[in-house]
Short mmCIF file of N, CA and C in Angstrom, two decimals:
data_model
loop_
_atom_site.label_atom_id
_atom_site.label_comp_id
_atom_site.label_asym_id
_atom_site.label_seq_id
_atom_site.Cartn_x
_atom_site.Cartn_y
_atom_site.Cartn_z
N MET C 1 -65.09 -63.85 -2.07
CA MET C 1 -63.73 -64.19 -1.70
C MET C 1 -63.58 -64.10 -0.19
N ILE C 2 -62.64 -64.79 0.32
CA ILE C 2 -62.35 -64.75 1.74
C ILE C 2 -61.69 -63.40 2.06
N ASN C 3 -62.15 -62.78 3.14
CA ASN C 3 -61.65 -61.45 3.52
C ASN C 3 -60.13 -61.42 3.61
N ASN C 4 -59.53 -62.48 4.16
CA ASN C 4 -58.07 -62.52 4.29
C ASN C 4 -57.41 -62.45 2.91
N ASP C 5 -57.98 -63.13 1.92
CA ASP C 5 -57.42 -63.11 0.56
C ASP C 5 -57.51 -61.71 -0.04
N VAL C 6 -58.63 -61.03 0.20
CA VAL C 6 -58.80 -59.66 -0.30
C VAL C 6 -57.74 -58.75 0.33
N LEU C 7 -57.60 -58.84 1.65
CA LEU C 7 -56.61 -58.01 2.36
C LEU C 7 -55.20 -58.31 1.86
N ARG C 8 -54.89 -59.58 1.72
CA ARG C 8 -53.56 -60.00 1.25
C ARG C 8 -53.29 -59.44 -0.15
N SER C 9 -54.29 -59.52 -1.01
CA SER C 9 -54.15 -59.06 -2.39
C SER C 9 -53.94 -57.54 -2.47
N ILE C 10 -54.72 -56.79 -1.70
CA ILE C 10 -54.59 -55.33 -1.72
C ILE C 10 -53.26 -54.91 -1.11
N ARG C 11 -52.86 -55.59 -0.05
CA ARG C 11 -51.58 -55.28 0.60
C ARG C 11 -50.43 -55.46 -0.39
N TYR C 12 -50.47 -56.57 -1.15
CA TYR C 12 -49.44 -56.82 -2.16
C TYR C 12 -49.51 -55.76 -3.27
N MET C 13 -50.72 -55.51 -3.74
CA MET C 13 -50.94 -54.57 -4.84
C MET C 13 -50.33 -53.20 -4.54
N LEU C 14 -50.49 -52.75 -3.30
CA LEU C 14 -50.03 -51.41 -2.92
C LEU C 14 -48.70 -51.43 -2.18
N ASP C 15 -48.14 -52.63 -2.01
CA ASP C 15 -46.87 -52.81 -1.32
C ASP C 15 -46.89 -52.13 0.05
N LEU C 16 -47.90 -52.51 0.85
CA LEU C 16 -48.09 -51.90 2.17
C LEU C 16 -47.41 -52.72 3.26
N SER C 17 -46.82 -52.04 4.21
CA SER C 17 -46.27 -52.71 5.39
C SER C 17 -47.42 -53.04 6.34
N ASP C 18 -47.16 -53.90 7.30
CA ASP C 18 -48.17 -54.23 8.30
C ASP C 18 -48.61 -52.97 9.05
N ASN C 19 -47.64 -52.13 9.40
CA ASN C 19 -47.97 -50.89 10.11
C ASN C 19 -48.83 -49.96 9.26
N LYS C 20 -48.58 -49.93 7.96
CA LYS C 20 -49.36 -49.07 7.06
C LYS C 20 -50.80 -49.58 6.97
N VAL C 21 -50.99 -50.90 6.99
CA VAL C 21 -52.34 -51.47 6.98
C VAL C 21 -53.08 -51.01 8.24
N VAL C 22 -52.42 -51.04 9.38
CA VAL C 22 -53.02 -50.58 10.63
C VAL C 22 -53.37 -49.10 10.52
N GLU C 23 -52.44 -48.31 10.01
CA GLU C 23 -52.65 -46.86 9.86
C GLU C 23 -53.84 -46.56 8.95
N ILE C 24 -53.92 -47.26 7.82
CA ILE C 24 -55.03 -47.05 6.88
C ILE C 24 -56.35 -47.47 7.52
N THR C 25 -56.36 -48.60 8.22
CA THR C 25 -57.57 -49.07 8.88
C THR C 25 -58.08 -48.04 9.89
N ARG C 26 -57.17 -47.43 10.60
CA ARG C 26 -57.55 -46.45 11.62
C ARG C 26 -57.99 -45.11 11.03
N LEU C 27 -57.75 -44.89 9.74
CA LEU C 27 -58.27 -43.67 9.11
C LEU C 27 -59.80 -43.68 9.12
N ALA C 28 -60.39 -44.85 9.05
CA ALA C 28 -61.85 -44.95 9.06
C ALA C 28 -62.40 -44.74 10.47
N ASP C 29 -61.64 -45.20 11.47
CA ASP C 29 -62.06 -45.06 12.87
C ASP C 29 -60.81 -45.18 13.73
N ALA C 30 -60.39 -44.07 14.28
CA ALA C 30 -59.14 -44.05 15.06
C ALA C 30 -59.19 -44.97 16.27
N ASP C 31 -60.39 -45.29 16.74
CA ASP C 31 -60.54 -46.14 17.92
C ASP C 31 -60.71 -47.62 17.57
N PHE C 32 -60.68 -47.96 16.28
CA PHE C 32 -60.88 -49.36 15.90
C PHE C 32 -59.72 -50.19 16.45
N PRO C 33 -60.06 -51.29 17.15
CA PRO C 33 -59.00 -52.09 17.79
C PRO C 33 -58.26 -53.00 16.80
N ILE C 34 -57.17 -52.52 16.28
CA ILE C 34 -56.34 -53.34 15.38
C ILE C 34 -54.88 -53.00 15.66
N GLU C 35 -54.08 -54.02 15.70
CA GLU C 35 -52.65 -53.87 15.95
C GLU C 35 -51.88 -54.58 14.84
N ARG C 36 -50.59 -54.36 14.82
CA ARG C 36 -49.71 -54.99 13.82
C ARG C 36 -49.81 -56.52 13.89
N ALA C 37 -49.91 -57.06 15.09
CA ALA C 37 -50.02 -58.52 15.27
C ALA C 37 -51.31 -59.06 14.65
N ASP C 38 -52.39 -58.27 14.71
CA ASP C 38 -53.65 -58.69 14.08
C ASP C 38 -53.47 -58.80 12.57
N VAL C 39 -52.84 -57.79 11.99
CA VAL C 39 -52.60 -57.79 10.54
C VAL C 39 -51.76 -59.00 10.15
N GLN C 40 -50.71 -59.26 10.92
CA GLN C 40 -49.86 -60.41 10.62
C GLN C 40 -50.65 -61.71 10.68
N ALA C 41 -51.58 -61.83 11.63
CA ALA C 41 -52.40 -63.03 11.74
C ALA C 41 -53.38 -63.14 10.56
N TYR C 42 -53.90 -62.00 10.10
CA TYR C 42 -54.81 -62.00 8.95
C TYR C 42 -54.09 -62.41 7.67
N LEU C 43 -52.81 -62.09 7.58
CA LEU C 43 -52.06 -62.32 6.34
C LEU C 43 -51.51 -63.75 6.22
N LYS C 44 -51.56 -64.50 7.31
CA LYS C 44 -51.09 -65.89 7.26
C LYS C 44 -52.04 -66.73 6.42
N LYS C 45 -51.53 -67.80 5.86
CA LYS C 45 -52.38 -68.76 5.12
C LYS C 45 -53.23 -69.50 6.15
N ASP C 46 -54.39 -69.96 5.74
CA ASP C 46 -55.32 -70.57 6.70
C ASP C 46 -54.82 -71.86 7.35
N ASP C 47 -53.77 -72.46 6.81
CA ASP C 47 -53.24 -73.68 7.42
C ASP C 47 -52.00 -73.40 8.29
N GLU C 48 -51.63 -72.12 8.41
CA GLU C 48 -50.47 -71.75 9.23
C GLU C 48 -50.88 -71.50 10.67
N ASP C 49 -49.96 -71.78 11.59
CA ASP C 49 -50.20 -71.47 13.00
C ASP C 49 -50.36 -69.96 13.16
N GLY C 50 -51.33 -69.56 13.97
CA GLY C 50 -51.53 -68.15 14.23
C GLY C 50 -52.48 -67.46 13.27
N PHE C 51 -53.02 -68.20 12.29
CA PHE C 51 -53.97 -67.63 11.34
C PHE C 51 -55.23 -67.18 12.08
N VAL C 52 -55.72 -65.99 11.73
CA VAL C 52 -56.98 -65.49 12.26
C VAL C 52 -57.81 -65.01 11.07
N ALA C 53 -59.09 -65.40 11.05
CA ALA C 53 -59.98 -64.96 9.98
C ALA C 53 -60.24 -63.46 10.12
N CYS C 54 -60.10 -62.75 9.03
CA CYS C 54 -60.34 -61.30 9.00
C CYS C 54 -61.86 -61.07 8.99
N SER C 55 -62.35 -60.37 10.00
CA SER C 55 -63.79 -60.14 10.10
C SER C 55 -64.26 -59.14 9.05
N ASP C 56 -65.57 -59.18 8.78
CA ASP C 56 -66.15 -58.19 7.87
C ASP C 56 -65.90 -56.78 8.40
N ARG C 57 -65.99 -56.64 9.72
CA ARG C 57 -65.80 -55.32 10.34
C ARG C 57 -64.38 -54.80 10.09
N ALA C 58 -63.39 -55.67 10.26
CA ALA C 58 -62.00 -55.25 10.05
C ALA C 58 -61.75 -54.89 8.59
N LEU C 59 -62.25 -55.72 7.67
CA LEU C 59 -62.05 -55.44 6.25
C LEU C 59 -62.80 -54.16 5.85
N ALA C 60 -63.99 -53.97 6.39
CA ALA C 60 -64.77 -52.76 6.07
C ALA C 60 -64.00 -51.50 6.52
N HIS C 61 -63.43 -51.55 7.70
CA HIS C 61 -62.65 -50.41 8.18
C HIS C 61 -61.41 -50.18 7.29
N PHE C 62 -60.76 -51.26 6.90
CA PHE C 62 -59.59 -51.13 6.02
C PHE C 62 -59.99 -50.51 4.68
N LEU C 63 -61.08 -51.00 4.08
CA LEU C 63 -61.51 -50.48 2.77
C LEU C 63 -61.94 -49.01 2.87
N ASP C 64 -62.66 -48.67 3.94
CA ASP C 64 -63.05 -47.27 4.13
C ASP C 64 -61.80 -46.41 4.33
N GLY C 65 -60.86 -46.91 5.11
CA GLY C 65 -59.61 -46.19 5.33
C GLY C 65 -58.84 -46.00 4.04
N LEU C 66 -58.91 -47.01 3.16
CA LEU C 66 -58.24 -46.92 1.87
C LEU C 66 -58.83 -45.79 1.03
N VAL C 67 -60.14 -45.64 1.09
CA VAL C 67 -60.80 -44.54 0.37
C VAL C 67 -60.28 -43.20 0.91
N PHE C 68 -60.22 -43.06 2.24
CA PHE C 68 -59.73 -41.81 2.84
C PHE C 68 -58.25 -41.60 2.53
N HIS C 69 -57.49 -42.68 2.51
CA HIS C 69 -56.05 -42.60 2.23
C HIS C 69 -55.79 -42.07 0.82
N HIS C 70 -56.58 -42.53 -0.15
CA HIS C 70 -56.36 -42.14 -1.54
C HIS C 70 -57.10 -40.87 -1.95
N ARG C 71 -58.23 -40.60 -1.33
CA ARG C 71 -59.04 -39.47 -1.78
C ARG C 71 -59.18 -38.37 -0.76
N GLY C 72 -58.82 -38.66 0.48
CA GLY C 72 -59.02 -37.68 1.53
C GLY C 72 -60.43 -37.77 2.10
N ARG C 73 -60.64 -37.11 3.20
CA ARG C 73 -61.94 -37.16 3.87
C ARG C 73 -62.61 -35.81 3.69
N ASP C 74 -63.89 -35.83 3.35
CA ASP C 74 -64.67 -34.60 3.24
C ASP C 74 -65.34 -34.37 4.59
N GLU C 75 -64.77 -33.44 5.35
CA GLU C 75 -65.26 -33.18 6.71
C GLU C 75 -66.67 -32.59 6.72
N SER C 76 -67.12 -32.04 5.59
CA SER C 76 -68.45 -31.44 5.54
C SER C 76 -69.56 -32.49 5.48
N LEU C 77 -69.19 -33.71 5.13
CA LEU C 77 -70.19 -34.79 5.05
C LEU C 77 -70.21 -35.59 6.34
N PRO C 78 -71.39 -36.06 6.73
CA PRO C 78 -71.43 -36.92 7.92
C PRO C 78 -70.71 -38.24 7.62
N GLN C 79 -70.15 -38.84 8.67
CA GLN C 79 -69.44 -40.11 8.47
C GLN C 79 -70.44 -41.20 8.11
N ARG C 80 -70.10 -41.96 7.07
CA ARG C 80 -70.97 -43.05 6.63
C ARG C 80 -70.83 -44.21 7.61
N PRO C 81 -71.92 -44.94 7.81
CA PRO C 81 -71.81 -46.11 8.68
C PRO C 81 -70.92 -47.17 8.02
N VAL C 82 -70.19 -47.89 8.84
CA VAL C 82 -69.31 -48.95 8.32
C VAL C 82 -70.18 -50.14 7.91
N GLU C 83 -69.84 -50.73 6.78
CA GLU C 83 -70.58 -51.90 6.30
C GLU C 83 -70.51 -53.00 7.35
N THR C 84 -71.64 -53.67 7.56
CA THR C 84 -71.64 -54.78 8.52
C THR C 84 -71.39 -56.10 7.81
N ARG C 85 -71.71 -56.16 6.55
CA ARG C 85 -71.51 -57.38 5.77
C ARG C 85 -70.72 -57.02 4.52
N ILE C 86 -69.56 -57.63 4.37
CA ILE C 86 -68.72 -57.35 3.19
C ILE C 86 -68.95 -58.44 2.15
N THR C 87 -69.40 -58.02 0.99
CA THR C 87 -69.57 -58.94 -0.14
C THR C 87 -68.54 -58.56 -1.19
N ASN C 88 -68.39 -59.40 -2.19
CA ASN C 88 -67.49 -59.08 -3.29
C ASN C 88 -67.92 -57.78 -3.98
N ASN C 89 -69.24 -57.54 -4.06
CA ASN C 89 -69.73 -56.31 -4.68
C ASN C 89 -69.27 -55.08 -3.89
N VAL C 90 -69.31 -55.18 -2.57
CA VAL C 90 -68.88 -54.06 -1.72
C VAL C 90 -67.39 -53.80 -1.91
N VAL C 91 -66.58 -54.87 -1.96
CA VAL C 91 -65.14 -54.72 -2.18
C VAL C 91 -64.90 -54.00 -3.51
N LEU C 92 -65.59 -54.44 -4.55
CA LEU C 92 -65.45 -53.83 -5.88
C LEU C 92 -65.81 -52.34 -5.83
N LYS C 93 -66.92 -52.01 -5.17
CA LYS C 93 -67.36 -50.61 -5.06
C LYS C 93 -66.33 -49.76 -4.31
N LYS C 94 -65.84 -50.27 -3.20
CA LYS C 94 -64.89 -49.50 -2.39
C LYS C 94 -63.60 -49.25 -3.16
N LEU C 95 -63.13 -50.27 -3.89
CA LEU C 95 -61.90 -50.09 -4.67
C LEU C 95 -62.12 -49.12 -5.82
N ARG C 96 -63.31 -49.19 -6.42
CA ARG C 96 -63.64 -48.27 -7.50
C ARG C 96 -63.60 -46.83 -7.00
N VAL C 97 -64.17 -46.60 -5.82
CA VAL C 97 -64.18 -45.26 -5.24
C VAL C 97 -62.77 -44.83 -4.83
N ALA C 98 -62.05 -45.72 -4.15
CA ALA C 98 -60.71 -45.38 -3.65
C ALA C 98 -59.78 -44.96 -4.79
N PHE C 99 -59.84 -45.67 -5.91
CA PHE C 99 -58.92 -45.38 -7.02
C PHE C 99 -59.56 -44.53 -8.11
N GLN C 100 -60.76 -44.00 -7.82
CA GLN C 100 -61.47 -43.10 -8.74
C GLN C 100 -61.55 -43.68 -10.15
N LEU C 101 -62.03 -44.92 -10.23
CA LEU C 101 -62.09 -45.62 -11.50
C LEU C 101 -63.42 -45.35 -12.21
N LYS C 102 -63.33 -45.01 -13.47
CA LYS C 102 -64.51 -44.84 -14.32
C LYS C 102 -64.81 -46.18 -14.99
N ASP C 103 -65.96 -46.26 -15.66
CA ASP C 103 -66.33 -47.50 -16.34
C ASP C 103 -65.25 -47.96 -17.31
N VAL C 104 -64.69 -47.02 -18.08
CA VAL C 104 -63.67 -47.37 -19.06
C VAL C 104 -62.44 -47.97 -18.36
N ASP C 105 -62.10 -47.44 -17.18
CA ASP C 105 -60.98 -47.99 -16.40
C ASP C 105 -61.29 -49.41 -15.95
N MET C 106 -62.50 -49.59 -15.47
CA MET C 106 -62.91 -50.91 -14.98
C MET C 106 -62.84 -51.95 -16.11
N HIS C 107 -63.37 -51.58 -17.27
CA HIS C 107 -63.33 -52.50 -18.41
C HIS C 107 -61.89 -52.84 -18.79
N GLN C 108 -61.01 -51.84 -18.76
CA GLN C 108 -59.61 -52.06 -19.10
C GLN C 108 -58.94 -52.97 -18.09
N ILE C 109 -59.26 -52.79 -16.81
CA ILE C 109 -58.68 -53.62 -15.76
C ILE C 109 -59.08 -55.08 -15.95
N PHE C 110 -60.36 -55.30 -16.22
CA PHE C 110 -60.81 -56.68 -16.46
C PHE C 110 -60.16 -57.25 -17.72
N ALA C 111 -60.06 -56.44 -18.77
CA ALA C 111 -59.44 -56.90 -20.02
C ALA C 111 -57.96 -57.23 -19.79
N ASP C 112 -57.26 -56.39 -19.03
CA ASP C 112 -55.84 -56.63 -18.74
C ASP C 112 -55.63 -57.94 -17.99
N ALA C 113 -56.62 -58.32 -17.21
CA ALA C 113 -56.54 -59.58 -16.46
C ALA C 113 -56.95 -60.77 -17.31
N GLY C 114 -57.31 -60.49 -18.58
CA GLY C 114 -57.75 -61.57 -19.46
C GLY C 114 -59.17 -62.02 -19.17
N PHE C 115 -59.98 -61.11 -18.63
CA PHE C 115 -61.34 -61.44 -18.23
C PHE C 115 -62.28 -60.30 -18.61
N PRO C 116 -62.41 -60.02 -19.93
CA PRO C 116 -63.25 -58.89 -20.33
C PRO C 116 -64.72 -59.13 -19.96
N ILE C 117 -65.41 -58.06 -19.56
CA ILE C 117 -66.84 -58.17 -19.29
C ILE C 117 -67.56 -57.06 -20.03
N SER C 118 -68.84 -57.28 -20.29
CA SER C 118 -69.64 -56.32 -21.05
C SER C 118 -70.09 -55.16 -20.17
N LYS C 119 -70.56 -54.09 -20.82
CA LYS C 119 -71.05 -52.93 -20.07
C LYS C 119 -72.23 -53.29 -19.17
N PRO C 120 -73.22 -54.06 -19.68
CA PRO C 120 -74.33 -54.44 -18.79
C PRO C 120 -73.88 -55.30 -17.61
N GLU C 121 -72.91 -56.18 -17.83
CA GLU C 121 -72.40 -57.01 -16.73
C GLU C 121 -71.77 -56.13 -15.66
N LEU C 122 -70.99 -55.15 -16.08
CA LEU C 122 -70.33 -54.27 -15.14
C LEU C 122 -71.34 -53.43 -14.36
N SER C 123 -72.28 -52.82 -15.06
CA SER C 123 -73.24 -51.96 -14.37
C SER C 123 -74.11 -52.77 -13.41
N ALA C 124 -74.39 -54.02 -13.72
CA ALA C 124 -75.21 -54.87 -12.84
C ALA C 124 -74.53 -55.11 -11.50
N LEU C 125 -73.20 -55.07 -11.47
CA LEU C 125 -72.46 -55.30 -10.23
C LEU C 125 -72.60 -54.14 -9.25
N PHE C 126 -72.92 -52.95 -9.76
CA PHE C 126 -72.98 -51.76 -8.93
C PHE C 126 -74.41 -51.31 -8.61
N ARG C 127 -75.38 -52.10 -9.01
CA ARG C 127 -76.78 -51.77 -8.72
C ARG C 127 -77.12 -52.12 -7.27
N GLN C 128 -78.23 -51.60 -6.81
CA GLN C 128 -78.72 -51.96 -5.47
C GLN C 128 -79.15 -53.42 -5.49
N PRO C 129 -78.93 -54.14 -4.41
CA PRO C 129 -79.27 -55.57 -4.38
C PRO C 129 -80.73 -55.89 -4.70
N ASP C 130 -81.65 -54.95 -4.46
CA ASP C 130 -83.06 -55.24 -4.76
C ASP C 130 -83.46 -54.86 -6.19
N HIS C 131 -82.52 -54.35 -6.99
CA HIS C 131 -82.78 -54.00 -8.39
C HIS C 131 -82.87 -55.27 -9.21
N LYS C 132 -83.77 -55.29 -10.20
CA LYS C 132 -83.98 -56.52 -10.97
C LYS C 132 -82.74 -56.93 -11.78
N ASN C 133 -81.87 -55.99 -12.11
CA ASN C 133 -80.67 -56.32 -12.90
C ASN C 133 -79.41 -56.47 -12.07
N PHE C 134 -79.55 -56.44 -10.74
CA PHE C 134 -78.40 -56.62 -9.86
C PHE C 134 -77.80 -58.01 -10.06
N ARG C 135 -76.47 -58.08 -10.04
CA ARG C 135 -75.77 -59.37 -10.14
C ARG C 135 -74.73 -59.43 -9.03
N LEU C 136 -74.65 -60.59 -8.42
CA LEU C 136 -73.61 -60.81 -7.42
C LEU C 136 -72.26 -60.91 -8.11
N CYS C 137 -71.26 -60.35 -7.48
CA CYS C 137 -69.89 -60.44 -7.99
C CYS C 137 -69.31 -61.75 -7.47
N GLY C 138 -69.01 -62.65 -8.35
CA GLY C 138 -68.44 -63.93 -7.96
C GLY C 138 -66.97 -63.82 -7.60
N ASP C 139 -66.47 -64.86 -6.94
CA ASP C 139 -65.06 -64.88 -6.53
C ASP C 139 -64.12 -64.74 -7.72
N GLN C 140 -64.43 -65.44 -8.82
CA GLN C 140 -63.55 -65.40 -10.00
C GLN C 140 -63.50 -63.98 -10.56
N LEU C 141 -64.64 -63.31 -10.60
CA LEU C 141 -64.70 -61.94 -11.12
C LEU C 141 -63.86 -61.00 -10.25
N LEU C 142 -64.03 -61.09 -8.93
CA LEU C 142 -63.26 -60.22 -8.03
C LEU C 142 -61.77 -60.55 -8.10
N ARG C 143 -61.44 -61.83 -8.17
CA ARG C 143 -60.04 -62.24 -8.24
C ARG C 143 -59.39 -61.65 -9.50
N ASN C 144 -60.11 -61.69 -10.62
CA ASN C 144 -59.57 -61.13 -11.86
C ASN C 144 -59.48 -59.61 -11.80
N PHE C 145 -60.43 -58.96 -11.13
CA PHE C 145 -60.35 -57.52 -10.97
C PHE C 145 -59.12 -57.15 -10.14
N LEU C 146 -58.90 -57.85 -9.05
CA LEU C 146 -57.74 -57.59 -8.21
C LEU C 146 -56.44 -57.83 -8.98
N LYS C 147 -56.43 -58.87 -9.79
CA LYS C 147 -55.26 -59.17 -10.62
C LYS C 147 -55.00 -58.04 -11.62
N GLY C 148 -56.06 -57.59 -12.30
CA GLY C 148 -55.93 -56.50 -13.28
C GLY C 148 -55.53 -55.19 -12.63
N LEU C 149 -56.09 -54.91 -11.45
CA LEU C 149 -55.74 -53.68 -10.74
C LEU C 149 -54.29 -53.72 -10.27
N THR C 150 -53.84 -54.90 -9.85
CA THR C 150 -52.44 -55.07 -9.46
C THR C 150 -51.53 -54.81 -10.65
N LEU C 151 -51.88 -55.35 -11.82
CA LEU C 151 -51.09 -55.10 -13.03
C LEU C 151 -51.02 -53.61 -13.33
N ARG C 152 -52.14 -52.92 -13.15
CA ARG C 152 -52.20 -51.49 -13.44
C ARG C 152 -51.33 -50.69 -12.46
N LEU C 153 -51.39 -51.05 -11.19
CA LEU C 153 -50.68 -50.27 -10.17
C LEU C 153 -49.22 -50.64 -9.99
N ARG C 154 -48.91 -51.91 -10.18
CA ARG C 154 -47.51 -52.37 -9.97
C ARG C 154 -46.76 -52.57 -11.27
N GLY C 155 -47.48 -52.59 -12.39
CA GLY C 155 -46.85 -52.86 -13.66
C GLY C 155 -46.76 -54.35 -13.92
N ALA C 156 -46.38 -54.73 -15.11
CA ALA C 156 -46.37 -56.14 -15.51
C ALA C 156 -45.22 -56.92 -14.89
N GLY C 157 -44.19 -56.25 -14.44
CA GLY C 157 -43.08 -57.03 -13.97
C GLY C 157 -42.50 -56.54 -12.72
#
């Protein structure tokens, strides 16, 4: 999925203000250069004036910040390096960690979105890329996960 779509979807799901997106992004790195105007440009549709493509670096900082926002930071652990390449699998992993989702939760989220997946399909998404059973998370799969997670967090109506 396009990084801007992921950011837009999560922002809606959690009902975040532009300033809150900046605040969450800076939880991962207080020195990361992002301002409210950047967030507003990321949230525009790609055919609107002022649209700016959300970089992998910006989305990675936002997702890491989201984990810290929801779970807190363990100061005893060294800081993990920020992802340089954001894939749908990485987005899925970060959201799973941020919301402390177990396999049963993940299956329910996909089912709620009308897109049930099997246990082997789910586990394949979280394997290392060089594992023989690794599967790429397609746009449709991530879109349905985001839809199901939104239903779970915001309710049906």
